[in-house]
Tab-separated table of C-alpha atoms in Angstrom:
chain	number	residue	atom	x	y	z
A	1157	MET	CA	-102.891	-31.093	-27.785
A	1158	THR	CA	-101.288	-34.554	-27.911
A	1159	ALA	CA	-99.311	-35.899	-30.891
A	1160	ASP	CA	-102.260	-38.154	-31.688
A	1161	GLU	CA	-104.572	-35.193	-31.856
A	1162	GLN	CA	-102.191	-33.293	-34.126
A	1163	ASN	CA	-102.292	-36.165	-36.584
A	1164	MET	CA	-106.077	-36.186	-36.712
A	1165	SER	CA	-107.879	-34.259	-39.383
A	1166	SER	CA	-109.626	-31.157	-38.106
A	1167	ARG	CA	-112.943	-32.897	-38.739
A	1168	ASP	CA	-111.933	-35.776	-36.472
A	1169	ARG	CA	-110.587	-33.372	-33.867
A	1170	ILE	CA	-113.913	-31.576	-33.780
A	1171	ILE	CA	-115.867	-34.807	-33.347
A	1172	ALA	CA	-113.457	-36.047	-30.663
A	1173	ALA	CA	-113.698	-32.763	-28.768
A	1174	GLY	CA	-117.504	-32.875	-28.877
A	1175	ALA	CA	-117.479	-36.483	-27.670
A	1176	VAL	CA	-115.222	-35.581	-24.741
A	1177	MET	CA	-117.527	-32.691	-23.834
A	1178	LEU	CA	-120.554	-34.998	-23.854
A	1179	GLY	CA	-118.577	-37.481	-21.769
A	1180	GLU	CA	-117.998	-34.795	-19.153
A	1181	ASP	CA	-121.621	-33.689	-19.174
A	1182	ALA	CA	-124.189	-35.884	-20.883
A	1183	GLY	CA	-126.637	-32.985	-21.068
A	1184	ALA	CA	-124.128	-30.562	-22.609
A	1185	ARG	CA	-125.264	-28.551	-25.588
A	1186	LEU	CA	-122.489	-28.430	-28.128
A	1187	SER	CA	-122.114	-24.790	-29.077
A	1188	VAL	CA	-120.006	-24.153	-32.166
A	1189	ARG	CA	-117.675	-21.828	-30.287
A	1190	ALA	CA	-117.058	-24.110	-27.322
A	1191	VAL	CA	-116.423	-27.169	-29.489
A	1192	ALA	CA	-114.130	-25.271	-31.877
A	1193	GLU	CA	-112.141	-23.912	-28.946
A	1194	ARG	CA	-111.837	-27.352	-27.386
A	1195	ALA	CA	-110.765	-28.884	-30.699
A	1196	GLY	CA	-108.227	-26.126	-31.356
A	1197	VAL	CA	-109.804	-25.155	-34.689
A	1198	SER	CA	-111.390	-21.919	-35.856
A	1199	THR	CA	-115.167	-21.573	-35.813
A	1200	GLY	CA	-114.859	-21.042	-39.581
A	1201	SER	CA	-113.225	-24.439	-39.945
A	1202	LEU	CA	-115.887	-26.040	-37.806
A	1203	ARG	CA	-118.633	-24.389	-39.884
A	1204	HIS	CA	-116.922	-25.709	-43.014
A	1205	HIS	CA	-117.159	-29.303	-41.806
A	1206	PHE	CA	-120.490	-28.913	-40.033
A	1207	PRO	CA	-122.617	-26.175	-41.583
A	1208	THR	CA	-125.396	-26.621	-38.999
A	1209	GLN	CA	-125.547	-27.327	-35.289
A	1210	ARG	CA	-127.595	-30.366	-36.147
A	1211	ALA	CA	-124.859	-31.786	-38.370
A	1212	LEU	CA	-122.313	-31.289	-35.586
A	1213	GLN	CA	-124.540	-32.845	-32.933
A	1214	ASP	CA	-125.392	-35.854	-35.105
A	1215	ALA	CA	-121.758	-36.564	-35.954
A	1216	VAL	CA	-120.692	-36.362	-32.321
A	1217	LEU	CA	-123.551	-38.533	-31.089
A	1218	ALA	CA	-122.883	-41.137	-33.761
A	1219	ARG	CA	-119.288	-41.317	-32.536
A	1220	VAL	CA	-120.321	-41.555	-28.877
A	1221	TYR	CA	-122.815	-44.338	-29.508
A	1222	ASP	CA	-120.397	-46.243	-31.713
A	1223	GLU	CA	-117.770	-46.197	-28.987
A	1224	VAL	CA	-119.966	-46.793	-25.984
A	1225	VAL	CA	-122.480	-49.279	-27.285
A	1226	SER	CA	-121.336	-52.418	-29.012
A	1227	ASP	CA	-124.165	-53.899	-30.981
A	1228	ASP	CA	-122.226	-56.628	-32.748
A	1229	ARG	CA	-124.647	-58.875	-30.900
A	1230	ILE	CA	-127.297	-58.231	-33.548
A	1231	HIS	CA	-125.208	-60.192	-36.078
A	1232	ASP	CA	-124.776	-63.319	-33.924
A	1233	ARG	CA	-127.076	-65.791	-35.714
A	1234	THR	CA	-126.434	-68.536	-33.147
A	1235	VAL	CA	-128.881	-66.613	-30.922
A	1236	PRO	CA	-132.601	-66.270	-31.801
A	1237	ALA	CA	-133.454	-62.930	-33.446
A	1238	ARG	CA	-135.864	-62.115	-30.625
A	1239	GLU	CA	-133.187	-62.386	-27.944
A	1240	ARG	CA	-130.661	-60.448	-30.005
A	1241	LEU	CA	-133.034	-57.560	-30.552
A	1242	ILE	CA	-133.936	-57.503	-26.850
A	1243	ASP	CA	-130.238	-57.509	-25.897
A	1244	CYS	CA	-129.581	-54.575	-28.205
A	1245	LEU	CA	-132.561	-52.627	-26.855
A	1246	ARG	CA	-131.262	-53.316	-23.338
A	1247	LEU	CA	-127.998	-51.620	-24.347
A	1248	VAL	CA	-129.996	-48.411	-24.712
A	1249	LEU	CA	-131.422	-48.822	-21.211
A	1250	THR	CA	-128.264	-50.040	-19.508
A	1251	PRO	CA	-126.677	-46.783	-18.337
A	1252	THR	CA	-129.809	-45.797	-16.488
A	1253	VAL	CA	-130.517	-47.823	-13.343
A	1254	GLY	CA	-131.729	-46.705	-9.914
A	1255	GLU	CA	-130.021	-43.584	-8.560
A	1256	GLN	CA	-128.136	-43.212	-11.849
A	1257	ALA	CA	-131.420	-43.232	-13.753
A	1258	ARG	CA	-132.742	-40.494	-11.516
A	1259	GLN	CA	-129.646	-38.370	-12.066
A	1260	ALA	CA	-129.682	-38.962	-15.817
A	1261	TRP	CA	-133.305	-37.891	-16.125
A	1262	LEU	CA	-132.749	-34.851	-13.921
A	1263	THR	CA	-129.941	-33.758	-16.266
A	1264	VAL	CA	-132.131	-34.275	-19.306
A	1265	PHE	CA	-134.975	-32.357	-17.679
A	1266	ARG	CA	-132.797	-29.439	-16.643
A	1267	THR	CA	-131.258	-29.236	-20.094
A	1268	PHE	CA	-134.246	-29.699	-22.343
A	1269	LEU	CA	-137.425	-29.117	-20.327
A	1270	VAL	CA	-136.920	-25.372	-20.131
A	1271	PRO	CA	-139.563	-22.664	-20.572
A	1272	GLU	CA	-137.797	-21.102	-23.574
A	1273	GLN	CA	-136.969	-23.851	-26.028
A	1274	THR	CA	-134.452	-22.165	-28.328
A	1275	ASP	CA	-133.703	-23.601	-31.758
A	1276	GLU	CA	-130.388	-24.808	-30.366
A	1277	ILE	CA	-132.036	-26.751	-27.547
A	1278	ARG	CA	-134.589	-28.253	-29.927
A	1279	ALA	CA	-131.855	-29.238	-32.375
A	1280	ALA	CA	-129.755	-30.875	-29.669
A	1281	TYR	CA	-132.688	-32.893	-28.326
A	1282	LEU	CA	-133.970	-33.901	-31.750
A	1283	GLY	CA	-130.433	-34.965	-32.704
A	1284	MET	CA	-130.312	-37.366	-29.759
A	1285	GLU	CA	-133.747	-38.717	-30.554
A	1286	ARG	CA	-132.879	-39.173	-34.217
A	1287	GLU	CA	-129.665	-40.992	-33.409
A	1288	GLY	CA	-131.454	-43.410	-31.067
A	1289	GLN	CA	-134.084	-44.022	-33.696
A	1290	ARG	CA	-131.451	-44.555	-36.414
A	1291	ARG	CA	-129.734	-47.129	-34.232
A	1292	VAL	CA	-132.899	-49.192	-33.667
A	1293	GLU	CA	-133.717	-48.981	-37.379
A	1294	TYR	CA	-130.287	-50.375	-38.132
A	1295	TRP	CA	-130.864	-53.407	-35.891
A	1296	LEU	CA	-134.220	-54.014	-37.566
A	1297	SER	CA	-132.644	-53.736	-41.022
A	1298	VAL	CA	-130.134	-56.469	-40.071
A	1299	LEU	CA	-133.004	-58.756	-39.069
A	1300	VAL	CA	-134.886	-57.996	-42.289
A	1301	GLU	CA	-131.775	-58.778	-44.308
A	1302	GLU	CA	-131.409	-62.215	-42.737
A	1303	GLY	CA	-135.119	-62.922	-43.124
A	1304	ALA	CA	-135.970	-62.933	-39.404
A	1305	LEU	CA	-138.286	-59.957	-39.847
A	1306	ALA	CA	-140.709	-59.271	-42.701
A	1307	ASP	CA	-139.744	-56.352	-44.902
A	1308	GLY	CA	-141.791	-53.376	-43.722
A	1309	ASP	CA	-141.870	-49.873	-42.306
A	1310	ASN	CA	-138.810	-49.967	-40.046
A	1311	THR	CA	-139.081	-46.275	-39.244
A	1312	ARG	CA	-142.483	-46.808	-37.732
A	1313	ARG	CA	-141.379	-49.980	-35.947
A	1314	ALA	CA	-138.326	-48.215	-34.513
A	1315	ARG	CA	-140.425	-45.303	-33.302
A	1316	PHE	CA	-142.689	-47.712	-31.467
A	1317	LEU	CA	-139.711	-49.447	-29.814
A	1318	CYS	CA	-138.117	-46.099	-28.885
A	1319	THR	CA	-141.353	-45.024	-27.193
A	1320	VAL	CA	-141.379	-48.254	-25.182
A	1321	LEU	CA	-137.739	-47.612	-24.223
A	1322	ASN	CA	-138.589	-44.056	-23.159
A	1323	GLY	CA	-141.388	-45.399	-20.985
A	1324	LEU	CA	-139.171	-48.063	-19.397
A	1325	SER	CA	-136.384	-45.570	-18.857
A	1326	VAL	CA	-138.681	-43.117	-17.055
A	1327	GLU	CA	-140.100	-45.917	-14.932
A	1328	ARG	CA	-136.582	-46.859	-13.835
A	1329	ALA	CA	-136.067	-43.372	-12.405
A	1330	PHE	CA	-139.281	-43.253	-10.374
A	1331	PRO	CA	-140.217	-45.340	-7.326
A	1332	ALA	CA	-141.177	-48.873	-8.246
A	1333	GLU	CA	-142.466	-52.052	-6.705
A	1334	GLU	CA	-139.856	-54.758	-6.184
A	1335	SER	CA	-140.660	-56.433	-9.467
A	1336	ILE	CA	-139.627	-53.662	-11.865
A	1337	LEU	CA	-136.922	-55.634	-13.625
A	1338	ARG	CA	-139.231	-58.583	-14.152
A	1339	SER	CA	-142.026	-56.422	-15.516
A	1340	GLU	CA	-139.506	-54.585	-17.669
A	1341	ALA	CA	-138.363	-57.871	-19.209
A	1342	GLU	CA	-141.978	-58.831	-19.870
A	1343	THR	CA	-142.701	-55.504	-21.535
A	1344	LEU	CA	-139.573	-55.728	-23.709
A	1345	HIS	CA	-140.567	-59.221	-24.822
A	1346	THR	CA	-144.111	-58.091	-25.577
A	1347	ALA	CA	-142.864	-55.122	-27.620
A	1348	VAL	CA	-140.304	-57.161	-29.560
A	1349	ASP	CA	-142.755	-60.000	-30.290
A	1350	CYS	CA	-145.157	-57.368	-31.505
A	1351	VAL	CA	-142.606	-55.977	-33.965
A	1352	LEU	CA	-141.281	-59.364	-35.081
A	1353	SER	CA	-144.774	-60.570	-35.921
A	1354	SER	CA	-145.798	-57.286	-37.525
A	1355	PRO	CA	-146.909	-57.268	-41.146
A	1356	ALA	CA	-145.338	-54.949	-43.711
W	987	MET	CA	-168.301	-26.350	5.658
W	988	THR	CA	-171.353	-26.251	3.378
W	989	ALA	CA	-174.628	-28.002	4.147
W	990	ASP	CA	-173.771	-30.580	1.499
W	991	GLU	CA	-170.532	-31.349	3.234
W	992	GLN	CA	-172.261	-31.705	6.587
W	993	ASN	CA	-174.529	-34.330	5.127
W	994	MET	CA	-171.643	-36.388	3.787
W	995	SER	CA	-170.249	-39.225	5.821
W	996	SER	CA	-166.828	-38.508	7.271
W	997	ARG	CA	-165.384	-41.061	4.847
W	998	ASP	CA	-166.814	-39.137	1.886
W	999	ARG	CA	-165.682	-35.818	3.353
W	1000	ILE	CA	-162.134	-37.141	3.618
W	1001	ILE	CA	-162.109	-38.356	0.011
W	1002	ALA	CA	-163.615	-35.100	-1.237
W	1003	ALA	CA	-161.036	-33.048	0.681
W	1004	GLY	CA	-158.192	-35.103	-0.758
W	1005	ALA	CA	-159.623	-34.723	-4.268
W	1006	VAL	CA	-159.829	-30.950	-3.864
W	1007	MET	CA	-156.231	-30.859	-2.644
W	1008	LEU	CA	-155.077	-32.840	-5.679
W	1009	GLY	CA	-157.126	-30.529	-7.881
W	1010	GLU	CA	-155.231	-27.553	-6.484
W	1011	ASP	CA	-151.852	-29.239	-6.840
W	1012	ALA	CA	-151.614	-32.409	-8.929
W	1013	GLY	CA	-148.312	-33.293	-7.301
W	1014	ALA	CA	-149.576	-32.855	-3.735
W	1015	ARG	CA	-148.770	-35.578	-1.267
W	1016	LEU	CA	-151.794	-36.246	0.887
W	1017	SER	CA	-150.567	-36.201	4.459
W	1018	VAL	CA	-152.991	-37.605	7.002
W	1019	ARG	CA	-152.913	-34.417	9.062
W	1020	ALA	CA	-153.484	-32.026	6.161
W	1021	VAL	CA	-156.342	-34.059	4.701
W	1022	ALA	CA	-158.017	-34.557	8.094
W	1023	GLU	CA	-157.811	-30.821	8.781
W	1024	ARG	CA	-159.235	-29.963	5.364
W	1025	ALA	CA	-162.065	-32.468	5.804
W	1026	GLY	CA	-162.862	-31.236	9.315
W	1027	VAL	CA	-162.375	-34.672	10.892
W	1028	SER	CA	-159.902	-35.891	13.510
W	1029	THR	CA	-156.789	-37.738	12.388
W	1030	GLY	CA	-158.131	-40.642	14.469
W	1031	SER	CA	-161.273	-40.710	12.361
W	1032	LEU	CA	-159.220	-40.568	9.171
W	1033	ARG	CA	-157.044	-43.418	10.410
W	1034	HIS	CA	-160.181	-45.397	11.196
W	1035	HIS	CA	-161.397	-45.149	7.585
W	1036	PHE	CA	-157.946	-45.304	5.983
W	1037	PRO	CA	-155.450	-47.218	8.140
W	1038	THR	CA	-152.592	-46.537	5.704
W	1039	GLN	CA	-151.472	-43.624	3.578
W	1040	ARG	CA	-151.748	-45.943	0.610
W	1041	ALA	CA	-155.408	-46.656	1.309
W	1042	LEU	CA	-156.107	-42.929	1.539
W	1043	GLN	CA	-154.198	-42.116	-1.645
W	1044	ASP	CA	-155.869	-44.911	-3.620
W	1045	ALA	CA	-159.372	-43.901	-2.541
W	1046	VAL	CA	-158.778	-40.256	-3.459
W	1047	LEU	CA	-157.217	-41.073	-6.829
W	1048	ALA	CA	-160.050	-43.458	-7.685
W	1049	ARG	CA	-162.485	-40.615	-7.033
W	1050	VAL	CA	-160.470	-38.118	-9.074
W	1051	TYR	CA	-160.189	-40.438	-12.061
W	1052	ASP	CA	-163.855	-41.393	-11.878
W	1053	GLU	CA	-164.870	-37.745	-11.989
W	1054	VAL	CA	-162.379	-36.507	-14.547
W	1055	VAL	CA	-162.193	-39.376	-16.992
W	1056	SER	CA	-165.326	-40.852	-18.437
W	1057	ASP	CA	-164.568	-44.245	-19.865
W	1058	ASP	CA	-168.123	-45.250	-20.713
W	1059	ARG	CA	-166.758	-45.376	-24.230
W	1060	ILE	CA	-165.291	-48.828	-23.560
W	1061	HIS	CA	-168.832	-50.250	-23.374
W	1062	ASP	CA	-170.017	-48.833	-26.726
W	1063	ARG	CA	-170.147	-51.977	-28.868
W	1064	THR	CA	-171.158	-50.032	-31.981
W	1065	VAL	CA	-167.454	-49.064	-32.215
W	1066	PRO	CA	-164.692	-51.653	-32.914
W	1067	ALA	CA	-162.902	-52.818	-29.746
W	1068	ARG	CA	-159.590	-51.561	-31.114
W	1069	GLU	CA	-160.855	-47.980	-31.480
W	1070	ARG	CA	-162.555	-48.017	-28.113
W	1071	LEU	CA	-159.399	-49.145	-26.324
W	1072	ILE	CA	-157.346	-46.490	-28.136
W	1073	ASP	CA	-159.860	-43.793	-27.212
W	1074	CYS	CA	-159.701	-44.818	-23.562
W	1075	LEU	CA	-155.895	-44.847	-23.571
W	1076	ARG	CA	-155.992	-41.377	-25.130
W	1077	LEU	CA	-158.010	-40.215	-22.134
W	1078	VAL	CA	-154.942	-40.939	-20.023
W	1079	LEU	CA	-152.779	-38.823	-22.323
W	1080	THR	CA	-155.245	-36.009	-22.870
W	1081	PRO	CA	-154.351	-33.570	-20.090
W	1082	THR	CA	-150.739	-33.457	-21.198
W	1083	VAL	CA	-150.109	-31.560	-24.433
W	1084	GLY	CA	-147.374	-29.085	-25.361
W	1085	GLU	CA	-146.594	-26.490	-22.687
W	1086	GLN	CA	-149.048	-28.201	-20.339
W	1087	ALA	CA	-147.191	-31.488	-20.748
W	1088	ARG	CA	-143.944	-29.773	-19.884
W	1089	GLN	CA	-145.446	-28.235	-16.754
W	1090	ALA	CA	-147.088	-31.491	-15.709
W	1091	TRP	CA	-143.831	-33.426	-15.986
W	1092	LEU	CA	-141.909	-30.721	-14.162
W	1093	THR	CA	-144.354	-31.010	-11.265
W	1094	VAL	CA	-144.033	-34.776	-11.232
W	1095	PHE	CA	-140.235	-34.532	-11.339
W	1096	ARG	CA	-140.045	-31.977	-8.542
W	1097	THR	CA	-142.375	-34.009	-6.382
W	1098	PHE	CA	-141.116	-37.526	-6.916
W	1099	LEU	CA	-137.616	-37.359	-8.391
W	1100	VAL	CA	-136.029	-36.221	-5.156
W	1101	PRO	CA	-132.741	-37.448	-3.671
W	1102	GLU	CA	-134.410	-38.752	-0.501
W	1103	GLN	CA	-137.347	-40.887	-1.482
W	1104	THR	CA	-139.263	-41.190	1.774
W	1105	ASP	CA	-141.827	-43.958	2.266
W	1106	GLU	CA	-144.515	-41.316	1.899
W	1107	ILE	CA	-143.221	-40.185	-1.489
W	1108	ARG	CA	-142.871	-43.761	-2.690
W	1109	ALA	CA	-146.377	-44.600	-1.498
W	1110	ALA	CA	-147.879	-41.568	-3.234
W	1111	TYR	CA	-146.163	-42.343	-6.533
W	1112	LEU	CA	-146.913	-46.055	-6.430
W	1113	GLY	CA	-150.540	-45.254	-5.622
W	1114	MET	CA	-150.830	-43.180	-8.807
W	1115	GLU	CA	-149.161	-45.875	-10.860
W	1116	ARG	CA	-151.371	-48.577	-9.402
W	1117	GLU	CA	-154.505	-46.584	-10.095
W	1118	GLY	CA	-153.526	-46.023	-13.739
W	1119	GLN	CA	-152.736	-49.691	-14.110
W	1120	ARG	CA	-156.028	-50.708	-12.468
W	1121	ARG	CA	-157.914	-48.501	-14.903
W	1122	VAL	CA	-156.319	-50.047	-17.998
W	1123	GLU	CA	-156.900	-53.533	-16.584
W	1124	TYR	CA	-160.557	-52.658	-16.190
W	1125	TRP	CA	-160.858	-51.672	-19.870
W	1126	LEU	CA	-159.184	-54.919	-20.887
W	1127	SER	CA	-161.520	-56.926	-18.649
W	1128	VAL	CA	-164.526	-55.372	-20.400
W	1129	LEU	CA	-163.117	-56.469	-23.774
W	1130	VAL	CA	-162.421	-59.981	-22.473
W	1131	GLU	CA	-165.973	-60.212	-21.167
W	1132	GLU	CA	-167.479	-59.377	-24.554
W	1133	GLY	CA	-165.086	-61.766	-26.327
W	1134	ALA	CA	-163.079	-59.087	-28.190
W	1135	LEU	CA	-159.903	-60.078	-26.368
W	1136	ALA	CA	-158.703	-63.570	-25.462
W	1137	ASP	CA	-158.739	-64.351	-21.754
W	1138	GLY	CA	-155.186	-63.847	-20.508
W	1139	ASP	CA	-152.825	-62.002	-18.215
W	1140	ASN	CA	-154.460	-58.567	-18.138
W	1141	THR	CA	-152.047	-57.325	-15.488
W	1142	ARG	CA	-149.108	-57.898	-17.790
W	1143	ARG	CA	-150.972	-56.475	-20.775
W	1144	ALA	CA	-151.914	-53.365	-18.808
W	1145	ARG	CA	-148.341	-52.882	-17.624
W	1146	PHE	CA	-147.178	-52.960	-21.213
W	1147	LEU	CA	-149.770	-50.387	-22.276
W	1148	CYS	CA	-148.953	-48.144	-19.293
W	1149	THR	CA	-145.277	-48.187	-20.264
W	1150	VAL	CA	-146.186	-47.141	-23.804
W	1151	LEU	CA	-148.345	-44.341	-22.351
W	1152	ASN	CA	-145.455	-43.208	-20.129
W	1153	GLY	CA	-143.179	-43.086	-23.168
W	1154	LEU	CA	-145.705	-41.134	-25.243
W	1155	SER	CA	-146.404	-38.764	-22.382
W	1156	VAL	CA	-142.694	-37.978	-21.923
W	1157	GLU	CA	-142.276	-37.462	-25.653
W	1158	ARG	CA	-145.098	-34.915	-25.625
W	1159	ALA	CA	-143.175	-32.792	-23.126
W	1160	PHE	CA	-139.883	-32.711	-25.028
W	1161	PRO	CA	-139.124	-31.070	-28.374
W	1162	ALA	CA	-140.542	-33.030	-31.287
W	1163	GLU	CA	-140.622	-33.008	-35.047
W	1164	GLU	CA	-143.851	-31.749	-36.565
W	1165	SER	CA	-145.298	-35.215	-36.900
W	1166	ILE	CA	-145.529	-36.160	-33.226
W	1167	LEU	CA	-149.297	-36.613	-33.161
W	1168	ARG	CA	-149.187	-38.822	-36.231
W	1169	SER	CA	-146.410	-40.990	-34.879
W	1170	GLU	CA	-148.200	-41.124	-31.535
W	1171	ALA	CA	-151.331	-42.461	-33.223
W	1172	GLU	CA	-149.257	-45.074	-35.058
W	1173	THR	CA	-147.586	-46.180	-31.837
W	1174	LEU	CA	-150.910	-46.409	-30.004
W	1175	HIS	CA	-152.338	-48.537	-32.805
W	1176	THR	CA	-149.287	-50.792	-32.833
W	1177	ALA	CA	-149.462	-51.272	-29.059
W	1178	VAL	CA	-153.188	-51.954	-29.036
W	1179	ASP	CA	-153.018	-54.384	-31.976
W	1180	CYS	CA	-150.239	-56.135	-30.142
W	1181	VAL	CA	-152.393	-56.600	-27.039
W	1182	LEU	CA	-155.573	-57.500	-28.924
W	1183	SER	CA	-153.774	-60.259	-30.831
W	1184	SER	CA	-151.887	-61.479	-27.773
W	1185	PRO	CA	-152.334	-65.084	-26.650
W	1186	ALA	CA	-153.254	-65.969	-23.091
């Protein structure tokens, strides 16, 4: 344990340990015991801060996304709202291109597409999904606040955009005609225009 | 070979053999030799009718889709265009629910998400994609013809809808909150409204 780590609260140490574990293996399931061990805290202490696996997973994912993805872009009003939202959505797609996309999907498949979906596996997957959804909802809420998007059901809008992102992400992993990046841009624009012009 | 098969032209026999092979294994790649053998024709004869693997794959998939999916629905003007298009898109999703969706995606992954993507594998996958895309474009063209959809870039529109379908199809295979079918319906409606109100 480094001096820095000793100065962190046990809650922070737990989150940092989980983030490191996800960094080593994006498909890792964060078991209470493994994370507690890595963080140098007791499982009792971990359970105190994070009573459920879901709470642990969500906190770790929130930290990972906050560090990896910078979405300050959404606040830059010198750029049209449409382009800002597209840029932010692209952040979600960015890590997954070509061979990397294939590997990333294979990891996700091996981890979550298993015959026996335990509660732990379900919770881990749903935590990831929820965090992605929360992130898109946040971007939409910024646009609503500045008046670039009509007040409305952002949960539903975000779900729609996340489904489009899932589709694009899968398509990046499979064979494609030369024009995939062009068609991807077109689809992103279509989806964003659709949301920006959507009624409440 | 049955009497029926003897009466079929060699072209039809080849297509029927390929369709049977896909029926046995949805992820099967249709090699010229295997299909020719199954159809009881020479590879030379197969090559005569289908000079490329792509031509063979496309012809077989067109037959499979025509037999499995009835999209007469798109012509039923007693139903609003929006509902008809959604029903047709649902046909594409239908075979993939719950455990079946998981199995279907696993087959697709094992077949196409391989480290060495040969030309044959690429051609087989792109053939499937192209056929799905062609089908959606056809539905859109029917709606344009009757005036329910503005004349416009149906290729782009279809690509957008296919991406949404890919996203929904993947989401069906992974763990989901209880409400997946509701959110799926909402997303389909959003996507279809988006296309139906799209300018040229």
